[in-house]
Amino acid sequence: MAKATIDDVAALAGVSMKTVSRVVNKEPNVRGSTRDKVQAAIDELDYRPSQSARSLAANRSYVLGLLYDNPSASYVIDVQDGALTTCRRSGYDLLIHPCKRDAAELLAEVLGLVRQGRVDGLILTPPLSDMAELVQALVNADIPFVRLSPTEHKEACPYVQTNDQEAAYDMTCRLIELGHQHIGFIIGHPDHRAVTQRYAGYVAALKENDLTLDKSLVVQGYNSFDSGRDCARQLLSLSERPSAIFASNDDMAAGVIIEAHHRGIVMPAELSVAGFDDTPVAHQIYPSLTTVRQPIAEMAAKAVELLLKQLKGKSVQMPAAIMSCRILERESTGKVKP
Amino acid sequence: MAKATIDDVAALAGVSMKTVSRVVNKEPNVRGSTRDKVQAAIDELDYRPSQSARSLAANRSYVLGLLYDNPSASYVIDVQDGALTTCRRSGYDLLIHPCKRDAAELLAEVLGLVRQGRVDGLILTPPLSDMAELVQALVNADIPFVRLSPTEHKEACPYVQTNDQEAAYDMTCRLIELGHQHIGFIIGHPDHRAVTQRYAGYVAALKENDLTLDKSLVVQGYNSFDSGRDCARQLLSLSERPSAIFASNDDMAAGVIIEAHHRGIVMPAELSVAGFDDTPVAHQIYPSLTTVRQPIAEMAAKAVELLLKQLKGKSVQMPAAIMSCRILERESTGKVKP
DNA sequence: TTGAAAGCGCTAACAT
DNA sequence: ATGTTAGCGCTTTCAA
């Protein structure tokens, strides 16, 4: 049996092609009995609408593109899962498109994706969310897109973010509450503005608690485990060693923990460590890592929702959403040694 | 400027539509000068072929589907990366399709994906590679697909795998060489046959070295960190504690390491631990984990290559590839205490 | 509430 | 080496 087309269904149901189309697309203005008749024909023939014919005629692909540049594996997976949840409910598919933010062809590549009609819209994750050039190009080309955790140009285009700066503030306050006065901080990769901004929360918390900001306790990391370990080497070699270290992400915090182990430093008795992101390593490490969980999947699901709204032309008034982080206290933090 | 079509390009270049099509698709039998003329017109108009028109006319989507059911995040990311490498070289896109292997609609869903023309072929990862029902349905429906690390029906359809059973054998031999006589083993999730089969390597190595297989040293895990920790509780509570534990994957091995830490067991002095997969946690943990690395991305790239060959009708004789694992010795294993 | 006709922009098959 | 002719299977007008 060759695969059935819309004409076959129409013939079998004794209606026009257009009526079948209406039933398939759940459009209104079809009598119940007609709908049933058509549905029966669809079932009998096991009819599946051709995606490409639909796309060509309707001039949309029913596919969304997910753009990312090398965030952590667990982040990408969570984003994909969340995005797919909403996509599937709406009959959309998800095309993944990892890319290099410094590639010369990046812009052409991304614009091509849309102009070729491969995708109807885009989701941007950090650090791409903050590539002004890319954002501007998308706006100029009138391409629908939503950004996750952007830090800039928020007035211009829809986005979804968390209150993670506030969470960094809270985490720092918690460490202070535990008696820590010398708290080391590891800043994130300069290109990942969403991550580096966590530093502001740390600074604000120190200020709020009348602690001086000691620049020798603040070091620049690059989001990787190895860079975290390098930073730990610096911090743990100081004559006056910090009693706690707060890293801007879990991978770097894991680097701190490993370096501390190698120096025979007992955690949390002699050193408290906190991270950010709640990646898998956070609970697979010893001691398990106190960290902050962002609702990544939910954010991505929300982003897709906003994007689909845009595609339907229902341009939302303030197309943005802010979601909440949660601090998870585990074994790696504790009261400062008296 | 409205977007250019193939007719616009043909008109500007002063050739027929078909010639433009030939240039775009890099078909042979076009004179160099003609090709240049057409290319110039394409550049001038910034012409991008419509994906949906191509798909409809050619009856192929130029998209491949990646099916998976909940393997680890790092595994999925590696597979995606590898698959995309080959896809992009060939002008294909990748659609991701996570699914539940016990979902009633799984088959209909997957078949629908192909029958709707959303994808031209599929890549299956474990444990889906070993779902006989799914594999059979794909074969019956004459859908092109390639499996990663299948353990069954290998005569029937193309696949890519590694010599991981051999690697498990080698790893066990290495532990024995280090003086270990009592080696605990944690079996993988029963549904993941590719993982459970590593047990065979362990058994073979014991036999080869004239060690008796002590069933109390073999416990059933479920691939997760938590299950690994549970298994470790069992093994480390034995009156005659193993001096080494080999887990069928890294997540479970991480569970062993954490449980050992909590019991004050020093590694590797008092306990050696080995894992499998070289996931990120393997080097983010203390002590860093001795494990086996499979070339996941390369396997996926190869799988796509085989799939594309199938799509081009060049049915390869024995469409299968076997790739090599590598043992990585890190800090978690050492000589047995005298 | 339903239908008829006209493409969407390409590729395939067959000329030339 | 290049061109001509037909569709691919839908959605979108517009009409009834």
XYZ file of C-alpha atoms (C1' of nucleotides) in Angstrom:
708
model
C 0.000 0.000 0.000
C 1.523 3.254 -1.131
C 1.199 6.034 1.378
C -2.055 7.896 1.332
C -2.321 11.542 0.377
C -4.860 14.103 1.346
C -6.696 13.394 -1.912
C -7.110 9.744 -1.042
C -8.607 10.678 2.277
C -10.911 13.226 0.687
C -12.104 10.700 -1.865
C -12.744 8.035 0.733
C -14.559 10.428 3.039
C -16.510 11.937 0.179
C -15.461 15.482 0.970
C -13.046 17.974 -0.493
C -9.364 18.121 0.140
C -9.823 21.358 2.002
C -12.165 19.790 4.498
C -9.639 17.117 5.248
C -7.072 19.827 5.728
C -9.375 21.520 8.191
C -9.796 18.368 10.206
C -6.104 17.606 10.230
C -5.254 21.091 11.410
C -8.064 21.157 13.941
C -9.550 24.229 12.390
C -13.041 25.294 13.442
C -16.042 25.429 11.132
C -16.358 21.733 10.445
C -19.534 19.921 11.345
C -19.061 17.182 13.903
C -20.389 14.493 11.648
C -18.114 15.604 8.823
C -15.170 15.594 11.158
C -15.928 12.039 12.238
C -16.283 10.871 8.688
C -12.969 12.367 7.741
C -11.269 11.040 10.843
C -12.496 7.560 10.014
C -11.006 7.820 6.547
C -7.733 9.088 8.004
C -7.576 6.163 10.384
C -8.452 3.639 7.748
C -5.764 4.825 5.381
C -3.288 5.521 8.174
C -2.824 8.912 6.588
C 0.125 11.089 7.660
C 0.321 14.585 6.265
C 3.532 15.221 4.396
C 5.634 17.580 6.380
C 7.394 19.022 3.372
C 4.196 19.671 1.447
C 2.782 21.442 4.458
C 5.937 23.453 4.859
C 6.064 24.487 1.242
C 2.462 25.530 1.059
C 2.274 27.212 4.429
C 5.740 28.686 4.249
C 6.780 27.492 7.679
C 8.792 24.468 8.735
C 7.235 23.551 12.079
C 10.763 23.249 13.388
C 12.559 25.410 15.938
C 16.296 25.784 16.146
C 18.316 25.585 19.342
C 21.585 27.509 19.159
C 24.353 26.993 21.677
C 28.046 27.340 22.024
C 29.640 24.921 24.353
C 27.915 25.278 27.678
C 28.135 22.198 29.871
C 26.628 18.928 28.709
C 24.076 18.821 31.487
C 22.954 22.365 30.721
C 22.414 21.586 27.068
C 20.526 18.407 27.832
C 18.256 20.180 30.280
C 17.561 22.916 27.767
C 16.826 20.377 25.065
C 14.460 18.452 27.315
C 12.584 21.523 28.387
C 12.345 22.900 24.881
C 11.104 19.600 23.501
C 8.377 19.361 26.086
C 6.708 22.453 24.715
C 7.613 21.729 21.106
C 5.897 18.372 21.116
C 2.723 19.696 22.574
C 2.542 22.037 19.612
C 3.580 19.693 16.857
C 6.978 21.290 16.476
C 10.328 19.580 16.189
C 13.651 20.764 17.499
C 16.790 21.126 15.449
C 19.997 21.438 17.427
C 22.683 23.716 16.222
C 25.867 23.923 18.258
C 28.207 26.569 16.921
C 31.347 28.516 17.622
C 30.738 32.073 18.653
C 33.969 33.254 17.097
C 33.419 31.550 13.764
C 33.471 33.976 10.872
C 30.547 32.280 9.176
C 28.367 32.131 12.273
C 26.014 34.878 11.183
C 25.622 33.635 7.637
C 25.122 30.129 8.933
C 22.395 31.081 11.353
C 20.606 33.397 8.968
C 20.820 30.673 6.342
C 19.118 28.257 8.662
C 16.085 30.484 8.764
C 16.199 31.791 5.226
C 16.315 28.289 3.858
C 13.207 27.627 5.843
C 14.788 24.927 7.944
C 13.535 26.539 11.133
C 10.793 29.031 11.941
C 12.475 30.553 14.949
C 15.435 30.282 17.298
C 16.279 29.791 20.937
C 19.609 31.295 22.003
C 21.474 30.105 25.076
C 24.362 31.826 26.836
C 26.861 32.974 25.815
C 25.209 33.484 22.434
C 22.394 35.351 24.158
C 24.822 38.191 24.672
C 26.419 38.324 21.262
C 25.273 41.786 20.282
C 26.177 41.209 16.674
C 24.064 38.080 16.435
C 21.112 39.563 18.267
C 21.215 42.641 16.063
C 21.361 40.552 12.907
C 18.345 38.525 13.973
C 16.388 41.637 14.796
C 17.316 43.211 11.468
C 16.350 40.113 9.543
C 13.079 40.030 11.443
C 13.697 36.513 12.646
C 11.680 35.351 15.657
C 13.885 34.317 18.565
C 13.963 34.097 22.334
C 17.044 34.303 24.526
C 17.875 32.440 27.688
C 19.619 34.403 30.444
C 20.674 37.457 28.464
C 22.254 40.351 30.285
C 21.904 43.035 27.641
C 19.461 44.636 25.243
C 16.647 43.222 27.248
C 14.320 45.941 26.115
C 14.665 44.808 22.528
C 13.635 41.190 22.453
C 11.937 38.431 24.399
C 13.903 36.429 26.931
C 13.759 34.147 29.935
C 16.082 34.483 32.889
C 16.480 33.723 36.572
C 17.208 35.783 39.631
C 20.634 34.224 39.869
C 22.381 37.371 40.951
C 20.056 37.403 43.924
C 20.856 33.750 44.531
C 24.580 34.550 44.542
C 23.812 37.251 47.065
C 21.861 34.812 49.227
C 24.556 32.169 49.036
C 27.205 34.654 50.117
C 25.015 35.806 52.988
C 24.577 32.220 54.050
C 28.338 31.703 54.139
C 28.712 34.854 56.211
C 25.999 33.601 58.510
C 28.044 30.438 58.984
C 30.797 32.642 60.316
C 32.959 33.038 57.241
C 34.747 36.359 57.003
C 37.262 35.532 54.323
C 35.351 34.234 51.387
C 37.183 33.562 48.162
C 35.316 34.078 44.913
C 35.974 32.631 41.477
C 34.542 34.686 38.633
C 33.188 32.969 35.545
C 34.343 33.129 31.940
C 34.323 36.738 30.737
C 32.326 35.778 27.648
C 29.572 34.269 29.775
C 28.077 37.440 31.121
C 25.228 35.637 32.829
C 27.831 33.796 34.889
C 30.160 36.694 35.560
C 27.285 38.751 36.868
C 27.014 36.420 39.818
C 30.010 38.288 41.126
C 27.772 41.297 41.692
C 25.719 39.263 44.149
C 28.854 38.369 46.072
C 29.982 41.980 46.211
C 26.576 43.183 47.313
C 26.394 40.625 50.098
C 29.796 41.583 51.461
C 28.809 45.220 51.457
C 25.482 44.520 53.099
C 27.314 42.708 55.874
C 30.016 45.325 56.319
C 32.800 43.091 55.121
C 35.545 44.614 53.033
C 36.006 43.326 49.542
C 39.499 41.856 49.492
C 40.595 41.732 45.866
C 43.213 39.095 46.567
C 40.331 36.752 47.365
C 38.753 37.287 43.969
C 40.200 35.372 41.039
C 39.263 35.007 37.418
C 38.181 31.551 36.235
C 37.032 30.279 32.861
C 34.130 28.025 33.813
C 36.121 24.818 33.429
C 37.134 22.307 36.070
C 40.784 22.941 35.306
C 40.463 26.693 35.624
C 38.706 26.173 38.954
C 41.590 24.094 40.142
C 44.061 26.759 39.023
C 42.137 29.380 40.925
C 42.057 27.156 43.990
C 45.828 26.867 43.836
C 46.052 30.639 44.045
C 43.511 31.027 46.808
C 44.766 28.163 48.927
C 48.344 29.417 48.719
C 47.517 32.767 50.267
C 49.169 33.415 53.618
C 45.748 34.148 55.006
C 43.719 31.399 53.411
C 39.991 31.914 52.870
C 37.741 29.736 55.029
C 35.245 29.468 52.202
C 35.354 29.611 48.420
C 32.374 30.416 46.270
C 32.811 29.498 42.616
C 30.573 30.860 39.876
C 29.797 27.380 38.649
C 29.971 23.770 39.773
C 32.755 22.676 37.472
C 35.079 25.243 38.959
C 33.876 24.399 42.472
C 34.700 20.768 41.753
C 38.201 21.899 40.812
C 38.467 23.642 44.177
C 37.390 20.518 46.039
C 39.875 18.327 44.235
C 42.716 20.767 44.835
C 41.788 20.935 48.514
C 41.836 17.131 48.724
C 45.287 17.066 47.220
C 46.455 19.522 49.872
C 44.928 17.471 52.637
C 42.441 20.164 53.519
C 39.359 18.720 55.209
C 36.011 19.980 54.002
C 33.930 21.556 55.325
C 35.844 21.675 58.606
C 38.754 23.627 57.200
C 37.200 24.919 54.013
C 33.665 25.460 52.813
C 33.017 25.339 49.086
C 29.969 26.478 47.172
C 29.141 26.251 43.497
C 26.402 27.221 41.129
C 24.207 25.253 38.680
C 23.615 21.917 40.400
C 25.223 19.913 37.613
C 25.500 16.159 38.140
C 28.986 16.456 39.595
C 27.569 18.441 42.509
C 26.180 15.348 44.171
C 28.686 12.888 42.772
C 31.603 14.568 44.449
C 32.895 14.284 48.018
C 31.891 16.215 49.932
C 28.711 16.816 47.988
C 28.519 20.376 46.803
C 26.377 23.183 48.144
C 25.107 24.957 45.070
C 22.283 26.830 43.375
C 19.754 25.168 41.129
C 18.275 27.037 38.205
C 15.142 25.586 36.631
C 16.858 25.145 33.273
C 14.326 22.854 31.640
C 11.444 25.025 32.757
C 13.181 28.098 31.399
C 13.666 26.457 28.032
C 10.061 25.294 27.964
C 8.967 28.838 28.704
C 11.253 30.206 26.009
C 9.691 27.923 23.421
C 6.278 28.996 24.591
C 7.171 32.644 24.067
C 8.653 31.821 20.694
C 5.565 29.978 19.520
C 3.425 32.891 20.606
C 5.574 35.169 18.512
C 5.201 32.847 15.544
C 1.455 32.901 15.895
C 1.649 36.655 15.638
C 0.355 37.139 19.140
C 3.170 39.459 20.015
C 3.160 39.458 23.776
C 3.329 42.798 25.487
C 6.373 42.200 27.639
C 7.675 38.952 26.259
C 9.902 38.041 29.167
C 9.858 35.698 32.095
C 11.884 35.566 35.278
C 12.151 32.330 37.205
C 13.510 31.480 40.614
C 16.682 29.734 41.752
C 16.975 27.570 44.825
C 19.954 27.171 47.122
C 20.846 23.565 47.897
C 22.935 23.126 51.015
C 24.934 19.931 50.959
C 28.057 18.669 52.698
C 30.655 21.055 51.325
C 29.686 24.001 53.491
C 29.610 24.349 57.251
C 30.329 26.612 60.171
C 33.706 28.214 60.238
C 36.173 26.572 62.601
C 36.312 28.493 65.873
C 13.847 42.663 -1.402
C 11.693 39.562 -1.357
C 13.651 36.393 -1.235
C 14.917 35.099 -4.523
C 13.741 31.849 -6.056
C 15.463 29.555 -8.438
C 13.609 31.245 -11.298
C 15.032 34.614 -10.399
C 18.508 33.186 -10.435
C 17.902 31.455 -13.757
C 16.590 34.644 -15.310
C 19.497 36.723 -14.064
C 22.066 34.179 -15.187
C 20.321 33.663 -18.474
C 20.074 29.916 -18.079
C 17.331 27.471 -17.233
C 16.082 26.622 -13.818
C 17.500 23.158 -14.146
C 20.999 24.458 -14.688
C 20.769 26.494 -11.542
C 19.602 23.391 -9.758
C 22.637 21.560 -11.059
C 24.993 24.205 -9.778
C 23.320 24.372 -6.408
C 23.482 20.618 -5.993
C 27.015 20.407 -7.291
C 25.996 18.012 -10.006
C 28.446 17.279 -12.796
C 27.892 18.152 -16.445
C 27.925 21.895 -16.136
C 30.509 23.921 -18.027
C 32.820 25.929 -15.810
C 31.843 29.218 -17.332
C 28.164 28.452 -16.902
C 28.739 27.479 -13.319
C 30.496 30.768 -12.651
C 27.757 32.760 -14.275
C 25.130 31.008 -12.183
C 27.177 31.337 -9.025
C 27.487 35.057 -9.639
C 23.722 35.351 -9.944
C 23.261 33.309 -6.771
C 25.633 35.569 -4.889
C 24.090 38.713 -6.206
C 20.584 37.712 -5.229
C 21.757 36.016 -2.024
C 19.714 33.067 -3.132
C 18.969 30.252 -0.646
C 17.199 27.175 -1.898
C 13.956 26.503 -0.092
C 14.368 23.445 2.036
C 10.725 22.512 1.901
C 10.462 22.804 -1.861
C 13.514 20.611 -2.204
C 12.095 18.115 0.228
C 8.750 17.948 -1.468
C 10.139 17.538 -4.946
C 12.922 15.142 -4.022
C 10.894 13.253 -1.476
C 13.551 13.451 1.198
C 13.920 15.797 4.118
C 17.705 16.096 4.405
C 17.237 15.556 8.115
C 18.308 12.606 10.244
C 16.700 11.650 13.526
C 18.593 10.775 16.670
C 16.649 8.486 18.984
C 17.644 7.960 22.588
C 16.198 6.977 25.883
C 17.892 8.516 28.824
C 21.538 7.602 28.627
C 23.803 10.019 30.488
C 23.958 13.649 29.457
C 27.580 13.475 28.417
C 26.909 10.423 26.260
C 24.070 12.130 24.441
C 26.078 15.282 23.889
C 28.996 13.325 22.492
C 26.717 11.401 20.171
C 25.068 14.592 19.011
C 28.402 16.250 18.347
C 29.750 13.326 16.424
C 26.599 12.898 14.406
C 26.460 16.575 13.554
C 30.016 16.574 12.300
C 29.117 14.186 9.518
C 25.663 15.638 8.976
C 26.959 19.100 8.295
C 29.504 17.960 5.798
C 26.657 16.453 3.825
C 24.109 19.216 4.167
C 21.980 17.257 6.581
C 20.425 18.469 9.792
C 19.850 16.530 12.970
C 16.557 16.214 14.772
C 16.759 14.969 18.333
C 14.121 12.658 19.624
C 14.419 11.509 23.217
C 11.787 8.941 24.069
C 10.663 6.439 26.648
C 11.324 2.864 25.700
C 8.272 1.655 27.606
C 5.879 4.183 26.109
C 2.961 2.551 24.353
C 3.069 5.035 21.483
C 6.803 4.735 20.910
C 6.527 2.723 17.734
C 3.788 4.816 16.198
C 5.665 7.938 17.141
C 8.897 6.836 15.546
C 7.293 5.463 12.422
C 5.302 8.670 12.148
C 8.487 10.690 12.226
C 9.641 8.954 9.084
C 6.297 8.546 7.370
C 5.587 12.238 7.719
C 8.865 12.822 5.999
C 10.372 14.675 8.914
C 13.495 12.546 8.789
C 15.114 10.352 6.149
C 16.710 7.922 8.535
C 17.432 7.186 12.170
C 20.311 6.646 14.568
C 19.478 4.464 17.553
C 21.470 4.587 20.763
C 21.444 2.065 23.626
C 19.227 0.860 25.100
C 16.954 1.435 22.112
C 19.485 -0.366 19.918
C 18.397 -3.566 21.566
C 14.647 -3.105 21.504
C 13.807 -6.020 19.263
C 10.304 -4.719 18.685
C 11.533 -1.345 17.491
C 14.287 -2.778 15.321
C 11.853 -5.196 13.746
C 9.333 -2.470 13.051
C 11.966 -0.347 11.346
C 13.116 -3.248 9.220
C 9.541 -4.080 8.269
C 8.770 -0.498 7.357
C 11.964 -0.403 5.314
C 13.251 2.595 7.204
C 16.977 3.264 6.985
C 18.663 3.239 10.375
C 21.950 2.519 12.076
C 22.415 1.323 15.635
C 25.073 2.246 18.154
C 26.391 -0.564 20.360
C 23.728 -3.186 19.720
C 24.165 -6.629 21.166
C 21.612 -8.503 19.109
C 20.399 -9.102 15.579
C 23.650 -7.805 14.304
C 23.330 -9.797 11.131
C 20.197 -7.908 10.212
C 21.155 -4.278 10.139
C 24.033 -1.837 10.131
C 25.640 -0.821 13.397
C 28.682 0.670 15.069
C 30.151 -0.699 18.239
C 33.312 -0.931 20.294
C 35.351 -3.753 21.688
C 34.227 -2.837 25.174
C 33.919 -6.367 26.393
C 37.578 -6.760 25.587
C 38.290 -3.530 27.427
C 36.481 -4.859 30.503
C 38.656 -7.937 30.222
C 41.791 -5.826 29.992
C 40.789 -3.657 32.911
C 40.159 -6.684 35.099
C 43.506 -8.162 34.081
C 45.163 -4.901 34.989
C 43.624 -4.994 38.465
C 44.789 -8.561 38.894
C 48.227 -7.516 37.763
C 48.204 -4.907 40.508
C 47.775 -7.752 42.957
C 44.036 -7.709 43.473
C 42.512 -11.094 44.141
C 39.142 -10.047 45.436
C 37.624 -7.803 42.847
C 34.053 -6.660 43.278
C 31.976 -6.099 40.173
C 28.881 -3.987 39.675
C 26.728 -5.036 36.749
C 24.878 -2.440 34.691
C 21.179 -1.916 34.178
C 19.576 -5.066 32.787
C 17.916 -3.103 29.986
C 21.269 -1.798 28.813
C 22.672 -4.913 27.315
C 25.732 -3.166 25.948
C 26.622 -2.284 29.536
C 25.724 -5.579 31.148
C 27.862 -7.437 28.667
C 30.931 -5.885 30.196
C 30.443 -8.425 32.934
C 31.514 -11.104 30.493
C 34.908 -9.439 30.198
C 35.305 -9.516 33.965
C 34.378 -13.181 34.143
C 36.718 -14.099 31.334
C 39.621 -12.274 32.943
C 39.132 -14.050 36.270
C 39.052 -17.378 34.525
C 42.093 -16.595 32.442
C 43.966 -15.792 35.646
C 42.738 -18.830 37.551
C 40.750 -16.804 40.038
C 37.444 -18.179 41.222
C 34.352 -16.177 40.482
C 32.943 -15.280 43.874
C 29.272 -14.460 43.344
C 29.080 -12.474 46.564
C 31.438 -9.999 44.945
C 29.107 -9.455 42.026
C 26.162 -7.131 42.536
C 23.462 -5.758 40.301
C 23.428 -2.006 39.714
C 21.187 0.206 37.608
C 23.676 2.560 35.992
C 22.918 5.436 38.343
C 25.148 7.056 40.922
C 22.736 6.108 43.667
C 22.585 2.473 42.627
C 26.378 2.419 42.580
C 26.422 3.699 46.100
C 23.929 1.049 47.187
C 26.068 -1.635 45.627
C 29.131 -0.228 47.357
C 27.341 -0.493 50.702
C 26.857 -4.182 50.062
C 30.371 -4.847 48.871
C 32.093 -2.800 51.552
C 30.107 -4.497 54.306
C 31.329 -7.954 53.401
C 33.409 -9.628 56.058
C 36.088 -10.144 53.471
C 36.022 -6.817 51.717
C 37.168 -6.617 48.097
C 40.406 -4.731 47.537
C 39.114 -3.430 44.242
C 35.710 -2.658 42.740
C 35.053 -2.461 39.035
C 31.780 -0.779 38.134
C 30.197 -1.097 34.701
C 29.988 2.657 34.341
C 31.437 5.830 35.835
C 28.319 7.022 37.583
C 28.191 3.833 39.624
C 31.941 3.990 40.225
C 31.474 7.536 41.521
C 28.899 6.145 43.922
C 31.455 3.628 45.141
C 34.048 6.329 45.697
C 31.663 8.505 47.665
C 30.539 5.588 49.838
C 34.161 4.698 50.496
C 34.884 8.280 51.539
C 32.009 8.177 53.961
C 33.453 5.041 55.508
C 36.887 6.566 55.812
C 38.376 4.140 53.328
C 41.470 5.579 51.692
C 41.755 5.150 47.937
C 43.622 3.637 46.284
C 45.627 2.450 49.310
C 42.753 0.474 50.794
C 40.485 0.233 47.805
C 40.958 0.526 44.070
C 37.993 1.624 41.989
C 37.523 1.455 38.246
C 34.716 2.670 36.056
C 33.738 2.724 32.434
C 32.887 5.540 29.970
C 35.157 8.406 30.977
C 32.285 10.755 31.698
C 33.177 14.213 33.049
C 32.827 13.048 36.632
C 35.721 10.652 36.137
C 38.290 13.414 36.362
C 36.273 15.751 38.561
C 36.185 13.290 41.411
C 38.764 12.523 44.100
C 40.622 10.350 43.551
C 40.265 10.711 39.807
C 38.790 7.606 38.290
C 40.516 4.924 36.289
C 38.128 4.137 33.478
C 37.649 3.168 29.852
C 37.078 5.689 27.129
C 34.915 4.818 24.151
C 35.191 7.066 21.118
C 31.525 8.051 21.330
C 31.601 11.007 18.983
C 33.574 9.086 16.398
C 31.133 6.204 16.620
C 28.219 8.525 16.037
C 29.994 10.186 13.137
C 30.600 6.773 11.634
C 27.000 5.779 12.177
C 25.798 8.811 10.272
C 28.235 7.995 7.519
C 26.811 4.499 7.208
C 23.306 5.888 7.290
C 23.986 8.400 4.544
C 25.481 5.656 2.415
C 22.323 3.665 2.875
C 20.260 6.654 1.852
C 22.304 7.064 -1.274
C 21.448 3.497 -2.108
C 25.030 2.366 -1.890
C 24.158 -0.496 0.378
C 27.435 -1.437 1.926
C 28.280 -5.095 2.037
C 28.799 -5.502 5.746
C 27.567 -2.180 7.010
C 29.183 -2.317 10.418
C 32.124 -0.754 12.168
C 33.999 -1.690 15.291
C 36.047 0.902 17.106
C 38.552 0.697 19.924
C 38.347 1.614 23.575
C 41.217 2.918 25.621
C 41.943 2.301 29.278
C 42.749 5.436 31.255
C 44.598 4.799 34.482
C 44.101 7.572 36.978
C 44.418 7.899 40.748
C 41.684 5.542 41.878
C 43.584 2.344 41.226
C 46.867 1.115 42.635
C 48.774 -1.858 43.915
C 47.064 -3.905 46.537
C 48.272 -3.279 50.081
C 50.776 -5.945 51.111
C -19.983 24.985 6.634
C -17.840 23.460 2.421
C -15.377 23.441 -2.159
C -12.452 24.746 -6.542
C -8.538 26.492 -8.272
C -4.041 28.257 -7.966
C 0.220 27.953 -6.657
C 4.393 27.248 -2.919
C 9.808 26.362 -5.221
C 11.936 22.848 -6.207
C 13.639 18.010 -8.614
C 13.041 14.123 -11.925
C 12.493 12.307 -16.222
C 13.009 13.022 -20.471
C 14.179 15.662 -24.291
C 17.609 18.197 -27.134
C 26.020 20.313 -21.630
C 21.536 22.344 -21.159
C 16.363 22.939 -21.390
C 11.236 21.521 -20.973
C 7.591 19.651 -18.712
C 5.276 17.724 -14.887
C 4.318 17.136 -10.843
C 5.563 16.532 -5.270
C 1.052 17.180 -1.461
C -0.270 20.466 0.826
C -2.432 25.573 2.205
C -4.389 29.703 0.667
C -7.253 32.522 -1.427
C -11.847 33.208 -2.909
C -16.344 31.636 -4.004
C -20.660 29.291 -2.958
